[in-house]
Every structure is written in structure tokens, then in C-alpha cells.
mmCIF file of C-alpha atoms in Angstrom:
data_model
loop_
_atom_site.group_PDB
_atom_site.id
_atom_site.type_symbol
_atom_site.label_atom_id
_atom_site.label_comp_id
_atom_site.label_asym_id
_atom_site.label_seq_id
_atom_site.Cartn_x
_atom_site.Cartn_y
_atom_site.Cartn_z
ATOM 1 C CA UNK A 1 -20.425 3.467 -10.966
ATOM 2 C CA UNK A 2 -18.695 2.878 -7.641
ATOM 3 C CA UNK A 3 -20.507 -0.428 -7.137
ATOM 4 C CA UNK A 4 -19.268 -1.589 -10.542
ATOM 5 C CA UNK A 5 -15.675 -0.611 -9.729
ATOM 6 C CA UNK A 6 -15.844 -2.405 -6.391
ATOM 7 C CA UNK A 7 -17.266 -5.476 -8.141
ATOM 8 C CA UNK A 8 -14.309 -5.560 -10.536
ATOM 9 C CA UNK A 9 -11.874 -5.094 -7.664
ATOM 10 C CA UNK A 10 -13.452 -7.799 -5.523
ATOM 11 C CA UNK A 11 -13.898 -10.445 -8.223
ATOM 12 C CA UNK A 12 -10.881 -9.636 -10.394
ATOM 13 C CA UNK A 13 -12.961 -9.957 -13.562
ATOM 14 C CA UNK A 14 -12.004 -8.079 -16.754
ATOM 15 C CA UNK A 15 -13.813 -4.790 -17.321
ATOM 16 C CA UNK A 16 -15.489 -6.290 -20.390
ATOM 17 C CA UNK A 17 -17.057 -9.006 -18.228
ATOM 18 C CA UNK A 18 -18.976 -6.615 -15.983
ATOM 19 C CA UNK A 19 -22.578 -7.836 -15.567
ATOM 20 C CA UNK A 20 -25.062 -5.836 -17.622
ATOM 21 C CA UNK A 21 -26.832 -4.636 -14.473
ATOM 22 C CA UNK A 22 -23.981 -2.151 -13.986
ATOM 23 C CA UNK A 23 -24.484 -0.610 -17.414
ATOM 24 C CA UNK A 24 -21.972 -0.362 -20.272
ATOM 25 C CA UNK A 25 -18.535 -1.470 -19.135
ATOM 26 C CA UNK A 26 -16.911 1.244 -21.258
ATOM 27 C CA UNK A 27 -18.672 3.942 -19.229
ATOM 28 C CA UNK A 28 -17.530 2.440 -15.933
ATOM 29 C CA UNK A 29 -13.923 2.068 -17.095
ATOM 30 C CA UNK A 30 -13.827 5.579 -18.575
ATOM 31 C CA UNK A 31 -15.097 7.059 -15.306
ATOM 32 C CA UNK A 32 -12.540 5.024 -13.317
ATOM 33 C CA UNK A 33 -9.667 6.229 -15.529
ATOM 34 C CA UNK A 34 -10.862 9.832 -15.384
ATOM 35 C CA UNK A 35 -11.118 9.831 -11.598
ATOM 36 C CA UNK A 36 -7.724 8.150 -11.362
ATOM 37 C CA UNK A 37 -6.034 10.722 -13.574
ATOM 38 C CA UNK A 38 -7.332 13.675 -11.559
ATOM 39 C CA UNK A 39 -6.159 12.061 -8.303
ATOM 40 C CA UNK A 40 -9.592 11.622 -6.745
ATOM 41 C CA UNK A 41 -8.753 8.465 -4.817
ATOM 42 C CA UNK A 42 -5.553 9.848 -3.280
ATOM 43 C CA UNK A 43 -7.405 13.041 -2.304
ATOM 44 C CA UNK A 44 -10.017 10.997 -0.434
ATOM 45 C CA UNK A 45 -7.320 8.948 1.306
ATOM 46 C CA UNK A 46 -5.435 12.109 2.343
ATOM 47 C CA UNK A 47 -8.635 13.481 3.887
ATOM 48 C CA UNK A 48 -9.176 10.249 5.826
ATOM 49 C CA UNK A 49 -5.524 10.190 6.934
ATOM 50 C CA UNK A 50 -6.108 13.433 8.844
ATOM 51 C CA UNK A 51 -8.144 11.339 11.296
ATOM 52 C CA UNK A 52 -5.135 9.194 12.226
ATOM 53 C CA UNK A 53 -5.072 8.206 15.879
ATOM 54 C CA UNK A 54 -2.339 7.379 18.354
ATOM 55 C CA UNK A 55 1.396 7.989 18.333
ATOM 56 C CA UNK A 56 2.359 4.793 16.517
ATOM 57 C CA UNK A 57 2.903 4.731 12.759
ATOM 58 C CA UNK A 58 3.674 1.330 11.281
ATOM 59 C CA UNK A 59 5.686 0.867 8.092
ATOM 60 C CA UNK A 60 6.069 -2.267 5.990
ATOM 61 C CA UNK A 61 5.971 -3.671 2.453
ATOM 62 C CA UNK A 62 4.294 -6.607 0.769
ATOM 63 C CA UNK A 63 4.750 -8.323 -2.583
ATOM 64 C CA UNK A 64 1.949 -8.569 -5.122
ATOM 65 C CA UNK A 65 2.206 -11.269 -7.769
ATOM 66 C CA UNK A 66 1.882 -9.898 -11.302
ATOM 67 C CA UNK A 67 -0.557 -11.801 -13.530
ATOM 68 C CA UNK A 68 0.668 -12.782 -16.989
ATOM 69 C CA UNK A 69 -1.884 -10.424 -18.582
ATOM 70 C CA UNK A 70 -0.119 -7.482 -16.907
ATOM 71 C CA UNK A 71 3.436 -8.672 -17.567
ATOM 72 C CA UNK A 72 3.987 -6.821 -20.852
ATOM 73 C CA UNK A 73 3.041 -3.178 -20.222
ATOM 74 C CA UNK A 74 3.789 -0.264 -22.533
ATOM 75 C CA UNK A 75 7.105 1.344 -21.662
ATOM 76 C CA UNK A 76 8.565 -1.804 -20.111
ATOM 77 C CA UNK A 77 8.170 -3.536 -16.782
ATOM 78 C CA UNK A 78 10.515 -1.304 -14.752
ATOM 79 C CA UNK A 79 8.594 1.808 -15.806
ATOM 80 C CA UNK A 80 5.369 0.279 -14.499
ATOM 81 C CA UNK A 81 6.665 -0.871 -11.085
ATOM 82 C CA UNK A 82 7.173 -4.511 -12.076
ATOM 83 C CA UNK A 83 10.345 -6.383 -11.140
ATOM 84 C CA UNK A 84 11.548 -9.972 -11.176
ATOM 85 C CA UNK A 85 12.283 -11.789 -7.912
ATOM 86 C CA UNK A 86 12.801 -15.440 -7.011
ATOM 87 C CA UNK A 87 9.028 -15.808 -7.022
ATOM 88 C CA UNK A 88 8.635 -14.367 -10.515
ATOM 89 C CA UNK A 89 7.284 -10.962 -11.509
ATOM 90 C CA UNK A 90 6.152 -8.868 -8.567
ATOM 91 C CA UNK A 91 5.245 -5.377 -7.485
ATOM 92 C CA UNK A 92 6.095 -4.137 -4.010
ATOM 93 C CA UNK A 93 3.536 -2.130 -2.050
ATOM 94 C CA UNK A 94 4.728 0.060 0.811
ATOM 95 C CA UNK A 95 2.207 1.241 3.391
ATOM 96 C CA UNK A 96 2.209 3.507 6.425
ATOM 97 C CA UNK A 97 -0.685 2.919 8.837
ATOM 98 C CA UNK A 98 -1.774 4.487 12.097
ATOM 99 C CA UNK A 99 -1.995 2.767 15.460
ATOM 100 C CA UNK A 100 -5.316 1.147 14.519
ATOM 101 C CA UNK A 101 -4.022 -0.262 11.244
ATOM 102 C CA UNK A 102 -5.711 2.238 8.916
ATOM 103 C CA UNK A 103 -3.577 3.224 5.964
ATOM 104 C CA UNK A 104 -2.239 6.774 5.712
ATOM 105 C CA UNK A 105 0.102 6.537 2.722
ATOM 106 C CA UNK A 106 0.802 4.070 -0.059
ATOM 107 C CA UNK A 107 3.717 3.577 -2.418
ATOM 108 C CA UNK A 108 4.387 1.258 -5.332
ATOM 109 C CA UNK A 109 7.696 0.108 -6.824
ATOM 110 C CA UNK A 110 9.184 -2.940 -8.614
ATOM 111 C CA UNK A 111 9.227 -6.134 -6.577
ATOM 112 C CA UNK A 112 13.022 -6.393 -6.663
ATOM 113 C CA UNK A 113 13.517 -3.001 -4.980
ATOM 114 C CA UNK A 114 14.939 -2.966 -1.448
ATOM 115 C CA UNK A 115 12.545 -2.040 1.355
ATOM 116 C CA UNK A 116 14.593 1.063 2.194
ATOM 117 C CA UNK A 117 14.419 2.303 -1.392
ATOM 118 C CA UNK A 118 10.686 1.615 -1.518
ATOM 119 C CA UNK A 119 10.176 3.712 1.616
ATOM 120 C CA UNK A 120 11.534 6.820 -0.129
ATOM 121 C CA UNK A 121 8.036 7.500 -1.425
ATOM 122 C CA UNK A 122 6.687 7.764 2.118
ATOM 123 C CA UNK A 123 6.616 11.169 3.831
ATOM 124 C CA UNK A 124 7.082 10.602 7.552
ATOM 125 C CA UNK A 125 4.994 12.661 9.958
ATOM 126 C CA UNK A 126 6.413 14.496 12.940
ATOM 127 C CA UNK A 127 6.251 13.639 16.652
ATOM 128 C CA UNK A 128 5.299 9.971 16.299
ATOM 129 C CA UNK A 129 6.974 6.559 16.597
ATOM 130 C CA UNK A 130 7.854 4.916 13.290
ATOM 131 C CA UNK A 131 7.660 1.151 13.817
ATOM 132 C CA UNK A 132 9.207 -1.165 11.214
ATOM 133 C CA UNK A 133 10.996 -4.515 11.020
ATOM 134 C CA UNK A 134 14.763 -5.064 10.900
ATOM 135 C CA UNK A 135 14.787 -4.672 7.128
ATOM 136 C CA UNK A 136 14.729 -0.926 7.834
ATOM 137 C CA UNK A 137 17.631 -1.031 10.277
ATOM 138 C CA UNK A 138 19.776 1.689 8.723
ATOM 139 C CA UNK A 139 21.513 4.576 10.470
ATOM 140 C CA UNK A 140 20.675 6.909 7.600
ATOM 141 C CA UNK A 141 17.021 5.863 7.610
ATOM 142 C CA UNK A 142 16.705 6.312 11.366
ATOM 143 C CA UNK A 143 18.342 9.725 11.157
ATOM 144 C CA UNK A 144 15.837 10.706 8.495
ATOM 145 C CA UNK A 145 13.041 9.837 10.919
ATOM 146 C CA UNK A 146 14.660 11.816 13.748
ATOM 147 C CA UNK A 147 15.011 14.873 11.529
ATOM 148 C CA UNK A 148 11.212 14.892 11.303
ATOM 149 C CA UNK A 149 11.019 15.030 15.092
ATOM 150 C CA UNK A 150 9.866 11.403 15.326
ATOM 151 C CA UNK A 151 11.444 8.349 16.923
ATOM 152 C CA UNK A 152 12.317 5.066 15.180
ATOM 153 C CA UNK A 153 11.244 1.784 16.749
ATOM 154 C CA UNK A 154 13.198 -0.691 14.648
ATOM 155 C CA UNK A 155 14.903 -3.892 15.856
ATOM 156 C CA UNK A 156 18.573 -4.304 14.998
ATOM 157 C CA UNK A 157 20.161 -6.733 12.576
ATOM 158 C CA UNK A 158 22.256 -9.589 13.934
ATOM 159 C CA UNK A 159 25.456 -8.189 12.461
ATOM 160 C CA UNK A 160 25.101 -4.908 14.340
ATOM 161 C CA UNK A 161 28.179 -4.207 16.465
ATOM 162 C CA UNK A 162 26.445 -1.493 18.473
ATOM 163 C CA UNK A 163 22.724 -2.303 18.405
ATOM 164 C CA UNK A 164 20.354 0.510 19.333
ATOM 165 C CA UNK A 165 17.640 0.003 21.915
ATOM 166 C CA UNK A 166 13.988 -0.040 20.869
ATOM 167 C CA UNK A 167 10.633 -0.455 22.595
ATOM 168 C CA UNK A 168 9.529 -4.078 22.380
ATOM 169 C CA UNK A 169 6.118 -3.073 23.705
ATOM 170 C CA UNK A 170 5.526 -0.714 20.791
ATOM 171 C CA UNK A 171 7.034 -3.135 18.301
ATOM 172 C CA UNK A 172 4.518 -5.772 19.406
ATOM 173 C CA UNK A 173 1.814 -3.748 17.608
ATOM 174 C CA UNK A 174 3.464 -4.258 14.206
ATOM 175 C CA UNK A 175 1.025 -7.032 13.363
ATOM 176 C CA UNK A 176 -1.582 -4.363 12.639
ATOM 177 C CA UNK A 177 0.019 -3.432 9.345
ATOM 178 C CA UNK A 178 0.197 -7.114 8.429
ATOM 179 C CA UNK A 179 -3.518 -7.280 9.191
ATOM 180 C CA UNK A 180 -4.112 -4.374 6.814
ATOM 181 C CA UNK A 181 -2.333 -6.175 3.985
ATOM 182 C CA UNK A 182 -4.338 -9.299 4.718
ATOM 183 C CA UNK A 183 -7.634 -7.396 4.567
ATOM 184 C CA UNK A 184 -7.023 -5.620 1.269
ATOM 185 C CA UNK A 185 -5.615 -8.731 -0.415
ATOM 186 C CA UNK A 186 -9.027 -10.322 -0.065
ATOM 187 C CA UNK A 187 -9.898 -8.227 -3.106
ATOM 188 C CA UNK A 188 -8.762 -10.409 -6.008
ATOM 189 C CA UNK A 189 -7.570 -7.441 -8.034
ATOM 190 C CA UNK A 190 -5.296 -6.478 -5.132
ATOM 191 C CA UNK A 191 -4.096 -9.978 -4.181
ATOM 192 C CA UNK A 192 -2.981 -10.393 -7.806
ATOM 193 C CA UNK A 193 -1.975 -7.524 -10.053
ATOM 194 C CA UNK A 194 -3.991 -7.586 -13.280
ATOM 195 C CA UNK A 195 -3.313 -3.942 -14.142
ATOM 196 C CA UNK A 196 -0.596 -3.170 -16.673
ATOM 197 C CA UNK A 197 -0.220 0.466 -15.569
ATOM 198 C CA UNK A 198 1.243 1.280 -12.154
ATOM 199 C CA UNK A 199 -1.080 4.280 -11.792
ATOM 200 C CA UNK A 200 -4.151 2.124 -12.382
ATOM 201 C CA UNK A 201 -3.047 -0.549 -9.914
ATOM 202 C CA UNK A 202 -2.178 2.033 -7.255
ATOM 203 C CA UNK A 203 -5.626 3.580 -7.691
ATOM 204 C CA UNK A 204 -7.226 0.165 -7.203
ATOM 205 C CA UNK A 205 -5.169 -0.267 -4.052
ATOM 206 C CA UNK A 206 -6.176 3.190 -2.830
ATOM 207 C CA UNK A 207 -9.873 2.400 -3.313
ATOM 208 C CA UNK A 208 -9.398 -0.752 -1.236
ATOM 209 C CA UNK A 209 -7.670 1.322 1.459
ATOM 210 C CA UNK A 210 -10.552 3.818 1.500
ATOM 211 C CA UNK A 211 -13.085 1.006 1.837
ATOM 212 C CA UNK A 212 -10.989 -0.414 4.673
ATOM 213 C CA UNK A 213 -11.257 2.947 6.448
ATOM 214 C CA UNK A 214 -15.040 2.962 6.035
ATOM 215 C CA UNK A 215 -15.330 -0.604 7.307
ATOM 216 C CA UNK A 216 -12.928 -0.025 10.184
ATOM 217 C CA UNK A 217 -14.717 3.116 11.345
ATOM 218 C CA UNK A 218 -13.463 6.504 12.442
#
């Protein structure tokens, strides 16, 4: 079953086009939906996240282009985390990774949502450094991080009258979250959103994150 799900995620093929060697496609899809609804994938990711290493936690977002087959979901686009930007219909994925670039939390929202609003789904841990780009340069956001007992490492915007200092050495590690996005987007069903339902797409993304953990090592 898992091999069939990974095949669909890697190739981006429709469920109906699964090769016969994996068995009936209906059985595979039904098992995937059942495991998704009970939260199996997020439970596995939470267990892996307990092995996070280092004091750095990197935060960022990335846009996922929505395929035309997923552009007309039940309940409307906004209710399924689809929004229109200059590049067309997109979904925005927010990720928090540890110092080695292994994902700890994931969030999904419409592509036209601001990065700060997208980060509301992320629960920040205590006693770490939260590293993010200048799109997160907000006094309220930084105070939220400090209330958790952590420290923000966020460069300031150009229009800041009183810019706050930050560690450029720690900020230099921010490429690791970009590397994570690059790795998981190699799966065609992640690089392009074919799923109409936000829950289904987030589960696909979570499976990719779990596989990334297994490949990256503990």
C-alpha cells in the first residue's frame, strides 16, 4: 500500500492510473483516505519531530502551483487553501525545520495569504532561535516568539526606523529550509498540487516530509 502511495506522489499520476502490480487502485486510495482522516501521517511526523536537533528552528513559506484539475474543489477555493496570486492559483506551504533541515511542522493556506498570517498555524517551541527572512519582520510576531522563551533571528525591513540586531551567523543557515522545499518538490504531486482537498494535499506533503526524515537520517 505504501509503495503505491509513494508511486502516486512521485509520478503525479491519477489514482486510476496506478499500475496493476500495486493491486486495485480503489483499495489503495481508500486506505490513503482512511489513514489521512485519522491523522496517521501527522502522528508519525510529530513522533519524528521529537528528535529535533540543535537550537536553530527555521521558518519559511513556499508557493505550490495549483493544477487545473484541482482548481474547482467542493466548497470553493478559499475553503480548500487555494488563492489567486500574480502567478495564478496557488497554495502556500509554511514549514518549520530544525537545524539540519528536517521538518517539524507544516501548515497550508491560500497562496494570497501573507507570510505572517500563514505562520499562525505554527506552534513555536521554547528556548530556541527562530530564524526567518524579513517578511516576518513584525514587532508583534517577534514578541510572540519571545513569550515562548525563544529568540527571533529576523533581518529588518529597509523602512525600519529602529532596526533590531540579529545574528548574521545564525541567519546564514536559512538555506536549509530552502533545501527542504527543494527536496520535497521533486515529488511531482508536491511540486504541483493535483489534490482538490486541502487535507489530502497536506497529507501528501506530510508523507514526503516523513520520507525526507528517513532519507536524511536521525
